[in-house]
Coordinates of C-alpha atoms in Angstrom, one line a residue:
M8 CA 145.9 83.6 100.4
S9 CA 146.1 85.4 96.6
S10 CA 146.5 89.0 96.9
P11 CA 143.9 91.3 96.2
Y12 CA 145.7 92.0 92.6
E13 CA 146.4 88.9 91.8
I14 CA 142.5 88.1 92.5
L15 CA 141.0 90.6 89.9
G16 CA 144.2 90.0 87.4
V17 CA 145.9 93.8 87.3
A18 CA 149.5 95.0 88.5
P19 CA 150.1 96.3 92.1
T20 CA 151.3 99.6 89.6
A21 CA 147.2 99.5 88.5
S22 CA 145.7 103.0 88.0
L23 CA 141.6 103.4 90.2
D24 CA 140.2 102.8 86.5
E25 CA 142.2 100.0 85.5
I26 CA 140.6 98.6 89.2
K27 CA 137.3 99.3 88.8
S28 CA 137.2 97.8 84.4
A29 CA 139.0 94.4 85.8
Y30 CA 136.2 94.5 88.5
R31 CA 133.7 95.4 86.3
R32 CA 134.4 92.6 83.8
L33 CA 135.1 90.3 86.0
A34 CA 131.3 90.7 87.8
R35 CA 129.7 90.5 85.4
K36 CA 131.1 86.8 84.3
L37 CA 130.8 85.6 88.0
H38 CA 127.6 87.3 89.5
P39 CA 125.5 84.4 91.3
D40 CA 121.9 85.9 89.9
L41 CA 123.9 85.2 86.6
N42 CA 125.1 81.9 87.3
P43 CA 122.8 79.8 89.7
G44 CA 124.1 76.9 91.2
D45 CA 128.0 77.8 90.0
K46 CA 129.2 77.5 93.5
S47 CA 132.9 78.1 92.7
G48 CA 131.4 81.1 90.7
E49 CA 130.0 82.5 93.8
E50 CA 133.1 81.5 96.1
R51 CA 135.1 83.7 93.4
F52 CA 132.3 86.4 92.8
K53 CA 133.2 87.1 96.7
D54 CA 136.8 86.9 96.8
V55 CA 136.4 89.7 93.7
G56 CA 134.1 92.5 95.7
N57 CA 136.5 91.7 98.4
A58 CA 139.5 92.5 96.6
Y59 CA 137.5 95.1 95.3
R60 CA 136.9 96.6 97.8
L61 CA 140.5 96.7 99.3
L62 CA 141.7 98.6 96.6
S63 CA 139.1 100.6 95.3
D64 CA 139.9 103.1 99.3
P65 CA 143.3 104.2 98.6
D66 CA 144.0 104.4 102.5
K67 CA 142.9 100.4 102.7
R68 CA 145.4 99.8 99.5
A69 CA 148.2 102.2 101.0
R70 CA 147.6 99.9 104.2
F71 CA 147.7 96.7 102.3
D72 CA 150.7 97.8 100.0
A73 CA 152.7 99.2 103.0
G74 CA 151.8 95.4 104.8
Q75 CA 150.1 97.0 107.9
I76 CA 146.5 94.8 106.6
D77 CA 145.7 91.0 104.8
A78 CA 143.6 90.7 101.6
D79 CA 140.3 90.8 103.9
G80 CA 141.7 94.0 105.5
A81 CA 142.1 92.8 108.8
E82 CA 145.4 93.9 111.1
R83 CA 148.6 92.0 110.6
P84 CA 149.7 91.1 114.2
Q85 CA 152.1 93.9 115.2
P86 CA 152.8 94.4 119.1
R87 CA 150.2 97.1 120.3
Y88 CA 147.1 96.7 122.8
Y89 CA 144.0 95.4 122.6
R90 CA 142.5 99.1 123.3
D91 CA 144.0 99.8 119.8
Y92 CA 141.4 97.6 118.1
A93 CA 138.2 99.0 120.2
D94 CA 137.2 100.9 117.8
A95 CA 138.8 99.3 114.4
E96 CA 136.5 98.9 111.7
P97 CA 135.4 95.4 110.9
S98 CA 136.0 93.7 107.7
G99 CA 134.3 91.0 105.7
H100 CA 133.2 89.9 102.2
Y101 CA 130.1 91.7 102.5
A102 CA 130.6 94.8 104.9
N103 CA 128.7 96.8 102.3
D104 CA 128.2 97.4 99.0
S105 CA 129.2 101.3 99.1
G106 CA 131.8 101.1 96.8
F107 CA 130.1 99.5 94.0
A108 CA 127.6 102.4 93.6
D109 CA 129.1 104.1 90.9
F110 CA 128.6 100.4 89.0
A111 CA 124.5 101.2 89.2
D112 CA 124.9 104.6 87.2
G113 CA 124.7 102.9 83.3
D114 CA 121.7 101.7 81.4
D115 CA 122.8 97.9 81.1
P116 CA 121.9 94.9 82.5
F117 CA 124.6 94.6 85.4
A118 CA 123.5 98.3 86.4
E119 CA 120.2 97.1 86.6
L120 CA 120.8 94.3 88.5
L121 CA 123.1 96.2 91.2
R122 CA 120.2 98.9 91.2
R123 CA 117.6 96.0 92.4
Q124 CA 120.0 94.7 94.9
A125 CA 119.9 97.8 96.1
R126 CA 116.7 98.6 96.6
A127 CA 116.0 95.2 98.4
R128 CA 118.5 96.3 100.6
A129 CA 117.2 98.9 101.0
N130 CA 112.9 97.6 102.2
R131 CA 114.5 94.3 103.3
R132 CA 112.5 92.5 105.9
G133 CA 113.1 92.0 109.5
Q134 CA 114.6 89.2 110.7
D135 CA 112.3 86.1 112.0
L136 CA 113.2 86.0 116.0
H137 CA 113.2 82.9 117.4
Y138 CA 111.3 81.0 121.4
R139 CA 110.8 78.2 122.9
L140 CA 107.7 78.3 125.2
P141 CA 107.4 75.7 127.6
I142 CA 103.9 75.0 128.4
A143 CA 101.8 72.2 130.7
F144 CA 100.7 69.0 129.3
A145 CA 97.0 69.9 130.5
E146 CA 97.6 72.8 128.6
S147 CA 99.3 71.1 125.0
I148 CA 95.2 69.4 125.0
E149 CA 93.2 72.5 125.0
A150 CA 93.4 76.0 123.6
G151 CA 94.4 78.3 125.9
T152 CA 96.4 81.6 125.9
K153 CA 100.4 81.9 127.3
R154 CA 102.3 84.5 127.4
L155 CA 105.8 85.0 126.4
T156 CA 108.6 87.6 127.8
M157 CA 110.9 89.0 125.1
P158 CA 114.4 89.3 125.3
D159 CA 114.3 93.4 126.2
G160 CA 111.1 92.9 128.6
S161 CA 107.8 93.2 126.7
T162 CA 105.5 90.7 126.4
I163 CA 103.2 88.5 123.6
D164 CA 100.2 86.9 124.1
V165 CA 100.8 83.4 122.4
T166 CA 97.5 81.3 121.4
I167 CA 97.5 78.3 122.6
P168 CA 95.6 75.9 119.8
A169 CA 93.5 72.6 121.2
G170 CA 96.3 69.3 120.9
V171 CA 99.4 70.9 120.2
V172 CA 102.4 68.4 120.6
D173 CA 106.1 69.2 121.0
G174 CA 108.4 70.4 119.2
Q175 CA 105.0 72.2 116.8
I176 CA 106.2 76.3 115.9
L177 CA 103.4 78.6 116.5
R178 CA 104.1 81.5 114.2
L179 CA 103.5 84.9 115.2
K180 CA 103.4 87.3 111.9
G181 CA 105.2 90.6 112.9
K182 CA 106.8 89.7 115.7
G183 CA 109.5 89.6 114.5
A184 CA 112.8 92.0 114.3
P185 CA 111.9 95.0 112.2
G186 CA 112.3 95.2 108.7
A187 CA 114.5 98.3 107.3
G188 CA 112.4 100.9 104.5
Q189 CA 109.4 99.2 103.5
G190 CA 110.5 95.9 104.1
G191 CA 108.3 94.8 107.1
P192 CA 109.1 92.9 110.5
G193 CA 109.5 89.5 110.7
D194 CA 107.8 86.9 112.2
A195 CA 108.2 85.5 115.5
L196 CA 108.9 81.5 115.1
V197 CA 107.7 79.6 118.8
E198 CA 109.0 76.4 119.2
I199 CA 106.2 75.0 121.5
E200 CA 107.9 72.4 124.9
V201 CA 105.6 70.8 126.3
V202 CA 106.5 69.5 129.9
A203 CA 106.0 66.1 130.5
D204 CA 103.0 64.4 132.9
P205 CA 104.2 61.4 134.5
R206 CA 101.0 60.2 134.7
F207 CA 100.0 60.3 130.7
S208 CA 101.2 59.3 127.9
R209 CA 100.2 60.4 124.2
D210 CA 99.9 58.4 120.6
G211 CA 98.7 60.4 118.3
D212 CA 95.5 62.0 119.7
D213 CA 95.1 58.8 122.6
L214 CA 96.0 59.4 125.8
T215 CA 96.6 56.4 128.9
L216 CA 96.8 56.3 132.1
E217 CA 97.9 53.8 134.4
L218 CA 95.8 53.5 137.0
P219 CA 96.3 51.5 141.0
V220 CA 93.3 49.6 141.6
S221 CA 92.5 48.0 144.7
L222 CA 92.0 44.2 145.3
T223 CA 88.2 44.8 146.4
E224 CA 87.8 47.2 143.4
A225 CA 89.0 45.1 140.9
V226 CA 87.1 41.6 142.5
L227 CA 84.0 43.2 143.0
G228 CA 84.0 46.0 139.9
D229 CA 83.1 49.6 141.1
R230 CA 82.4 53.2 139.5
I231 CA 85.5 55.6 140.4
R232 CA 86.8 59.5 139.1
V233 CA 89.8 59.1 137.0
A234 CA 92.2 61.6 136.3
T235 CA 92.2 63.4 132.9
P236 CA 94.8 66.2 131.5
T237 CA 91.7 68.6 131.6
G238 CA 90.2 67.5 134.9
E239 CA 88.3 63.6 136.2
A240 CA 86.1 61.7 134.5
T241 CA 84.2 58.7 136.0
M242 CA 84.6 54.9 135.2
T243 CA 83.0 51.9 135.4
I244 CA 85.2 49.2 136.1
P245 CA 84.0 45.8 135.8
P246 CA 83.7 42.1 138.4
G247 CA 86.9 40.3 138.1
S248 CA 89.3 42.6 136.4
N249 CA 93.0 42.0 136.0
S250 CA 96.6 44.0 135.7
G251 CA 96.6 44.7 133.0
T252 CA 93.1 45.5 131.9
V253 CA 92.6 48.7 129.7
L254 CA 89.9 50.7 130.0
R255 CA 88.3 53.2 127.0
L256 CA 86.9 56.7 128.1
K257 CA 85.2 57.4 124.5
G258 CA 86.5 61.4 123.5
M259 CA 88.6 62.1 126.3
G260 CA 91.7 62.1 124.2
A261 CA 93.7 64.8 122.1
P262 CA 92.0 67.6 119.7
R263 CA 91.9 65.8 116.5
R264 CA 92.7 67.6 113.4
G265 CA 90.1 67.1 111.1
G266 CA 87.5 67.0 114.6
G267 CA 86.5 65.0 117.2
R268 CA 89.1 63.8 120.0
G269 CA 90.9 60.5 120.4
D270 CA 90.5 58.4 123.5
Q271 CA 91.9 57.8 126.8
Y272 CA 92.6 54.5 128.0
V273 CA 93.0 53.2 131.7
R274 CA 95.6 50.4 131.9
L275 CA 94.5 49.2 135.3
T276 CA 96.8 47.6 137.7
I277 CA 95.9 46.0 140.9
V278 CA 97.9 47.5 144.5
L279 CA 98.1 45.6 147.6
P280 CA 98.0 47.0 151.1
K281 CA 101.6 48.1 152.0
G282 CA 102.6 46.2 154.7
G283 CA 100.3 43.0 154.3
D284 CA 97.0 42.3 155.9
P285 CA 96.5 39.5 157.9
E286 CA 93.1 39.0 157.3
L287 CA 93.8 39.0 153.3
T288 CA 96.5 36.7 154.1
K289 CA 94.0 34.1 155.6
F290 CA 91.7 34.2 153.5
V291 CA 93.5 33.9 150.2
S292 CA 95.2 31.3 151.9
D293 CA 91.9 29.9 152.9
W294 CA 90.5 30.8 149.1
S295 CA 93.4 28.6 147.2
A296 CA 93.1 25.5 149.4
G297 CA 93.0 22.1 147.2
K298 CA 91.7 24.6 143.9
A299 CA 93.7 24.2 140.7
F300 CA 93.8 27.4 139.3
N301 CA 97.0 28.7 137.8
P302 CA 97.1 31.7 135.9
R303 CA 100.3 31.2 133.6
G304 CA 98.9 27.3 132.9
E305 CA 101.9 26.0 133.7
A306 CA 102.0 22.8 135.9
K307 CA 102.8 23.0 139.3
A308 CA 106.9 21.8 140.6

């Protein structure tokens, strides 16, 4: 790691004025706002700023020269106890800009740039906060309100739009972290987690339900009640329906963005009584005797 003196291009005996002059010259040359897209220059600008922060502070400079801290301002390893570091000042490339205040007093473009940055920091918008909100499958179909508990114990009522999908992010303006000065608060970004319902699957705005039916309902037909995410609907099973037959409940799916709703499709599965039924077995045996019906269309062995 280069020393702060090498980064600024000054001798270890340089005066504070010489250090300031070197920093100002390099900062003008490397400032990211004056060199957009120059990643290597941006990294050098960070190093220059860090070097100036250390060398412009007489105490830190003396400690660095004595080998007590490194070029980042971090303590060098010494036989000390953890509690000795409890109140140590955190180091970092952008801890603060207090050491640059005197550069903002001039009338040149670089001074104006520093002044604009200082104003932006003083009126900084608050951070956006991210949350995850689980909702039931039925709640994702119909609009509603869900209460979200914040880390500090406060609550927010989140309006759930009709037809929301898993992973969709809702933005609640002004419900994020507070800002500085006139910056205003950030937003709360709420990611919706739709808890799956094993009865339904969703494809866009259409829903599919697997529905078990009896042999009687499949052969003779019937009118039955069918579950939807928000209640029940009446559906007619045509006589002679097979397993795999798909029926449609028009307009019973999820809401569409442009208006209207998708459909709910119902796929029938014929289910026989558990344990068998002797009468049904005898009937089918008598019915099938001598008949050549083969649903697979293949010759019998």
